mmCIF file of C-alpha atoms in Angstrom:
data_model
loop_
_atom_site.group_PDB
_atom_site.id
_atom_site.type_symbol
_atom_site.label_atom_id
_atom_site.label_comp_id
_atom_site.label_asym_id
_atom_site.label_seq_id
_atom_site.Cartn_x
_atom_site.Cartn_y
_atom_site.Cartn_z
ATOM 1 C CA UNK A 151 71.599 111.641 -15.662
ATOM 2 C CA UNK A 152 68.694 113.991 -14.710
ATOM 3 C CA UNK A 153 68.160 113.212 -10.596
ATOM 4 C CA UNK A 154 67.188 114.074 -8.001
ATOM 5 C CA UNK A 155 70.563 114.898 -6.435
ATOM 6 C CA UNK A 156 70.670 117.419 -9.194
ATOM 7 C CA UNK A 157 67.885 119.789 -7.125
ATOM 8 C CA UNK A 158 68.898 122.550 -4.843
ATOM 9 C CA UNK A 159 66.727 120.349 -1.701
ATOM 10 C CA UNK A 160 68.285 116.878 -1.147
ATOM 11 C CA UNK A 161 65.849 113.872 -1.078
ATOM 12 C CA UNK A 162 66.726 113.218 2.738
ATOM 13 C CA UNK A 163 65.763 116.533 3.078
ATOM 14 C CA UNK A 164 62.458 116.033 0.867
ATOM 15 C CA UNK A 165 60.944 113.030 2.305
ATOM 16 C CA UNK A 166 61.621 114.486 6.534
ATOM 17 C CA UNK A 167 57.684 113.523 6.606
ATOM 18 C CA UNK A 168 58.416 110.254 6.600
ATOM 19 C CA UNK A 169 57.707 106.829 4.721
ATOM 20 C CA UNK A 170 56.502 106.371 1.170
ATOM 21 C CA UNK A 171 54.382 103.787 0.959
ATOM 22 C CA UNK A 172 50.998 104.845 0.389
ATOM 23 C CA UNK A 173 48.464 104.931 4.056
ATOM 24 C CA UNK A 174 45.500 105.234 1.844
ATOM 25 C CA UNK A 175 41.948 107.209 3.183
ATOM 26 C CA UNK A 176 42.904 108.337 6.240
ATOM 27 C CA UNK A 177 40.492 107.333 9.260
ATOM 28 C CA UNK A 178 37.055 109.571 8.792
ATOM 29 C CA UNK A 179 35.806 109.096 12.627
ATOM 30 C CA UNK A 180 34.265 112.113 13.768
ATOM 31 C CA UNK A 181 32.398 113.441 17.044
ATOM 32 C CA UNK A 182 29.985 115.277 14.872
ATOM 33 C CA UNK A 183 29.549 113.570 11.272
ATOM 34 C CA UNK A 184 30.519 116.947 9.777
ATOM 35 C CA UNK A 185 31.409 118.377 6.504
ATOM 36 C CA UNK A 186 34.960 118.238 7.624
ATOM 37 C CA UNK A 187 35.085 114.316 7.870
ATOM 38 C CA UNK A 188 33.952 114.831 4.197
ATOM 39 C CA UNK A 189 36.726 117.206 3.303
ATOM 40 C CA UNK A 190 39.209 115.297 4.627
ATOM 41 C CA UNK A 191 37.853 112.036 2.828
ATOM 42 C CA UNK A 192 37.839 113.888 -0.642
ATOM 43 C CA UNK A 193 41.768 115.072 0.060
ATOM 44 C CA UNK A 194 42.839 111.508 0.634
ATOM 45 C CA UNK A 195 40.598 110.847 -2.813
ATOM 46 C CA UNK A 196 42.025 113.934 -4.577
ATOM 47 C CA UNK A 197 45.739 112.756 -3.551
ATOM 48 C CA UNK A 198 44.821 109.092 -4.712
ATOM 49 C CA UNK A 199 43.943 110.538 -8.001
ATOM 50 C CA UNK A 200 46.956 112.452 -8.511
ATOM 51 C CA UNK A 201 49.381 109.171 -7.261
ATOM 52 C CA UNK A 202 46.755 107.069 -10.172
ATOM 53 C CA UNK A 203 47.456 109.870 -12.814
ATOM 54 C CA UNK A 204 51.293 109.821 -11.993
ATOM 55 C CA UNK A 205 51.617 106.124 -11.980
ATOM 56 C CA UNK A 206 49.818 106.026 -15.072
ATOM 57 C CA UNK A 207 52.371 108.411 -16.908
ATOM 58 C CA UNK A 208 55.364 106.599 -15.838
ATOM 59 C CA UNK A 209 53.844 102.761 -16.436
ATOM 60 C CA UNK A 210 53.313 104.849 -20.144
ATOM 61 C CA UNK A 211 56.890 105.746 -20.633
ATOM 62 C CA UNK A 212 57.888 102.744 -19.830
ATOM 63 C CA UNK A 213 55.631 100.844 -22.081
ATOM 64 C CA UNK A 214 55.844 103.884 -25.236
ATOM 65 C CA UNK A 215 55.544 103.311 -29.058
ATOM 66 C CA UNK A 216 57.249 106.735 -30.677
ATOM 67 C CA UNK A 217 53.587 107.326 -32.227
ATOM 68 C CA UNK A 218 52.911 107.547 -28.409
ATOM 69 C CA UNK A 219 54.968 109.992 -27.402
ATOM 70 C CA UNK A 220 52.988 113.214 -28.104
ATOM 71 C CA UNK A 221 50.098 111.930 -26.177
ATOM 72 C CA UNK A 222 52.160 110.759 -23.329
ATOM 73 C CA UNK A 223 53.927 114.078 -22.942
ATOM 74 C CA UNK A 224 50.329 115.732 -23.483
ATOM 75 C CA UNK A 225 49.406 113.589 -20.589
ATOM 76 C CA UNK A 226 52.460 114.681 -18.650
ATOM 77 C CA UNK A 227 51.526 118.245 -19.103
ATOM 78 C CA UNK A 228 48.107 117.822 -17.874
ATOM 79 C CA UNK A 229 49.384 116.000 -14.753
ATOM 80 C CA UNK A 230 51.849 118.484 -14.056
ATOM 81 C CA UNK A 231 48.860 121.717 -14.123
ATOM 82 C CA UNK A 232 46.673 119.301 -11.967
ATOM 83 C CA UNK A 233 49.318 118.952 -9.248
ATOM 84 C CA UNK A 234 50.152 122.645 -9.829
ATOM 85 C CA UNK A 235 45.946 123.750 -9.422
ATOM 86 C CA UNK A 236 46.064 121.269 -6.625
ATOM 87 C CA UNK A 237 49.126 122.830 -4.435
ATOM 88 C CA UNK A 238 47.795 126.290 -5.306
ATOM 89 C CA UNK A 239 44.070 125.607 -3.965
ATOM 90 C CA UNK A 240 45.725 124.541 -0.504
ATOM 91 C CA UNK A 241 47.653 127.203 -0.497
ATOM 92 C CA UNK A 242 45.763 129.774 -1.109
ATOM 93 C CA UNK A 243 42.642 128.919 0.217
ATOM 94 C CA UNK A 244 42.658 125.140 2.787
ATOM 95 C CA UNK A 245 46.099 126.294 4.593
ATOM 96 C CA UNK A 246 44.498 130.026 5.323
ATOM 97 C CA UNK A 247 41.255 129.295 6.103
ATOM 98 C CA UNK A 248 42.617 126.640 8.527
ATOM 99 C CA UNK A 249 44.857 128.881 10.014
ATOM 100 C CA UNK A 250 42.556 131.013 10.627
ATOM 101 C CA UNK A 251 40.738 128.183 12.748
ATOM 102 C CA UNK A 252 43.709 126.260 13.864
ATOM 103 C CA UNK A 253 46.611 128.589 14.527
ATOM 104 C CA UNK A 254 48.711 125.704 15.733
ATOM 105 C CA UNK A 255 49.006 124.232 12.723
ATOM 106 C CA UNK A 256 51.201 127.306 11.364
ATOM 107 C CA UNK A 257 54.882 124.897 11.550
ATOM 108 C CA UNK A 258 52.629 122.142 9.961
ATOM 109 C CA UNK A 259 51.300 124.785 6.890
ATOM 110 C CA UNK A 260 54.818 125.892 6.449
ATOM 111 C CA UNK A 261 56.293 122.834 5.878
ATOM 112 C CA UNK A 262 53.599 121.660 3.631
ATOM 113 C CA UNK A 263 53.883 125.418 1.722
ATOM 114 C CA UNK A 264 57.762 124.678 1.218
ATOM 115 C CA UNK A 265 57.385 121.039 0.246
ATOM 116 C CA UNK A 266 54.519 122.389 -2.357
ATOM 117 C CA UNK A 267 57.660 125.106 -3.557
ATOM 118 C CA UNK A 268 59.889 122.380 -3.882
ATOM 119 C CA UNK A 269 57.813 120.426 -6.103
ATOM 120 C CA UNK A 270 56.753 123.415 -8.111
ATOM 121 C CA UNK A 271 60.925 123.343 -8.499
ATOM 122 C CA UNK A 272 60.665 119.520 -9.464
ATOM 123 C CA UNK A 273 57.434 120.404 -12.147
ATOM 124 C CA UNK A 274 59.408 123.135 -13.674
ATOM 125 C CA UNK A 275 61.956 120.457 -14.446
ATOM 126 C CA UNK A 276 59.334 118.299 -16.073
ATOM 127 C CA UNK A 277 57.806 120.788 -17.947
ATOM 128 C CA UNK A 278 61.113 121.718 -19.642
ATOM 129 C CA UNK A 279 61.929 117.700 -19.736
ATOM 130 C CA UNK A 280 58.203 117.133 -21.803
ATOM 131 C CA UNK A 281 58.668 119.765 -24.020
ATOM 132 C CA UNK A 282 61.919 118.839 -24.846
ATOM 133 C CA UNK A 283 60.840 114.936 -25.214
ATOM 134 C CA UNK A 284 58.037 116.387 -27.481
ATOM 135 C CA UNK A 285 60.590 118.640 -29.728
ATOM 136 C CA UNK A 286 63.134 115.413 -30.182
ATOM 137 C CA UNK A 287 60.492 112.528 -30.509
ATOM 138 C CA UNK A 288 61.648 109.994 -27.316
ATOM 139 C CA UNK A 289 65.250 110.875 -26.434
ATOM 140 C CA UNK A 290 64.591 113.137 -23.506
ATOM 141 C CA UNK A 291 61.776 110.609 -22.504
ATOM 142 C CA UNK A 292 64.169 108.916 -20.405
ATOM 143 C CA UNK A 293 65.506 111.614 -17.963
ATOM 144 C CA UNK A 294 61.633 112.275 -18.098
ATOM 145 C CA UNK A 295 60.895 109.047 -16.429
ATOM 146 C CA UNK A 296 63.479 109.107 -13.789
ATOM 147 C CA UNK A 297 62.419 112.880 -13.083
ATOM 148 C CA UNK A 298 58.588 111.368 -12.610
ATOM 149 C CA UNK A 299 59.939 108.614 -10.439
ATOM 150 C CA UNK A 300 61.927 111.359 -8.164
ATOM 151 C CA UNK A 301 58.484 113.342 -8.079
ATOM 152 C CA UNK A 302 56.398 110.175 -6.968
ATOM 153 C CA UNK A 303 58.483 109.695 -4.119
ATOM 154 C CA UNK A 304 58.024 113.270 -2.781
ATOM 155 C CA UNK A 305 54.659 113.283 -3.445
ATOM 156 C CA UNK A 306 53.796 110.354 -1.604
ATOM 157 C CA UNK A 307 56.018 111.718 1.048
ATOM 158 C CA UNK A 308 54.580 114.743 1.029
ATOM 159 C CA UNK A 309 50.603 113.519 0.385
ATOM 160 C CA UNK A 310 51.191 110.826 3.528
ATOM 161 C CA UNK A 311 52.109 114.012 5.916
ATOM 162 C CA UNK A 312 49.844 115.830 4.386
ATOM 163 C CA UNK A 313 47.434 112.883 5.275
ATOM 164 C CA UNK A 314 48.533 112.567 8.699
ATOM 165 C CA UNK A 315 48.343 116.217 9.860
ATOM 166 C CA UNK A 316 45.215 118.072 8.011
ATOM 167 C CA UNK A 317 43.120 115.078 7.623
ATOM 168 C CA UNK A 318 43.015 115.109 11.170
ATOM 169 C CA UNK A 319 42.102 119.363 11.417
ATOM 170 C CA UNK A 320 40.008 118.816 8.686
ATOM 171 C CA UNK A 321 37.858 116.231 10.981
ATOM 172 C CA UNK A 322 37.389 118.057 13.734
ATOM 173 C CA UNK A 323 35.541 120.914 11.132
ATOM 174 C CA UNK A 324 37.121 123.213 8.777
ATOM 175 C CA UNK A 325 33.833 125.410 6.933
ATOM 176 C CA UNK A 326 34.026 124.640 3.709
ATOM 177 C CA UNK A 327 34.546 128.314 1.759
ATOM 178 C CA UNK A 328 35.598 128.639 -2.057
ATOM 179 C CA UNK A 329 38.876 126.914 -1.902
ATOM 180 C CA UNK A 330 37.627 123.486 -2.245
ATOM 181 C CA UNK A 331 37.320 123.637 -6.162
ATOM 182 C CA UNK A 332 40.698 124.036 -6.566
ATOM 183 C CA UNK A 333 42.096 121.627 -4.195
ATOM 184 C CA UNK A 334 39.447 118.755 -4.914
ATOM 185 C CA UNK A 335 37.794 119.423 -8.542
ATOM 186 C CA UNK A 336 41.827 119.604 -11.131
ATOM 187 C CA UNK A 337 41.617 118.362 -14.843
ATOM 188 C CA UNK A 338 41.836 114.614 -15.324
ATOM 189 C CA UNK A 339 45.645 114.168 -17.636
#
C-alpha cells in the first residue's frame, strides 16, 4: 500500500497548519477597497479550483470504466502541472514580492515554500503512479487514488494556512507585478 506514511515528512508533520475542512473565501474587508482585497479573493478562487479539479479526479477513479482510464490519468497529469504552475508562481513571484513589502512574513513564506517542496515530493509520486496506471490499464489506479486522497488532505491543510496568513497581507495591499499569471491563470485538467 502506497501512503502517506511511506513519504520522508509524516502527515502530523504535514498538516502543523491546522484543520482540513475547507474555510472557503477568506474575509475581503479592506480599509482601502484595493487591488489587494482582489488578489486575495482570486487566491481563495484559484485554491477552490484546484480542491474542484482534485475532487473531480478522485470521484473519477472511483467511478472508472477501463475505456476511462487514459483520460482520467490525462486529467491527473494536467492537475498535477496546474498545482505545480500554481506553487511555482507563489514562489517565485507572490512570496518575494511580499517579502519585499512584508518582511515579517519571512517564517510564514518558509513554511509555505517547504510545504509547496513537500508536495512537489507527493506530485512526483503521482506522476510516476499515472504513468504507470496508464502503461498497465487500471491496476496502479488504486495506489493512485489513495496517493490523491493523501495529497487532498495536505492541500487543504496547506491552502487553509495559506488562506489564513497571505489573504490577510494580501488585503492590506500587495502591487500586483507579473507573478499573478502564474499563481491565478493554470490550465483547467
Amino acid at each position: 500500500m502506497i501512503g502517506l506514511r511511506q513519504h520522508r515528512v509524516p502527515v502530523a508533520d504535514c498538516a502543523r497548519h491546522g484543520g482540513v475542512e475547507p474555510k472557503g473565501p477568506p474575509s475581503v474587508a479592506s480599509r482601502d477597497g484595493d487591488r489587494g482585497v482582489a488578489l486575495s479573493l482570486q487566491l481563495s478562487q484559484a485554491h477552490q479550483e484546484l480542491r474542484r479539479q482534485i475532487n473531480e479526479i478522485r470521484t473519477g477513479l472511483g467511478h472508472r470504466r477501463l475505456s476511462d482510464d487514459d483520460a482520467l490519468v490525462t486529467h491527473c497529469l494536467a492537475f498535477c502541472a496546474a498545482l505545480t504552475s500554481h506553487h511555482q508562481g507563489e514562489d517565485d513571484g507572490m512570496f518575494s514580492r511580499l517579502l519585499r513589502e512584508r518582511p515579517d512574513l519571512a517564517t510564514t513564506v518558509a513554511n509555505l515554500v517547504e510545504d509547496h517542496g513537500m508536495i512537489a515530493s507527493i506530485l512526483s509520486q503521482v506522476r510516476e503512479l499515472a504513468d504507470r496506471a496508464a502503461e498497465s490499464r487500471g491496476p496502479a489506479l488504486e495506489a493512485l487514488g489513495r496517493e490523491l486522497d493523501g495529497l487532498a488532505a495536505i492541500m487543504e491543510s496547506h491552502f487553509g494556512y495559506e488562506e489564513r496568513t497571505i489573504s490577510e497581507a494580501l488585503d492590506d495591499g500587495a502591487p500586483d507585478t507579473s507573478w499573478t499569471g502564474r499563481v491565478f491563470r493554470f490550465g483547467t485538467a
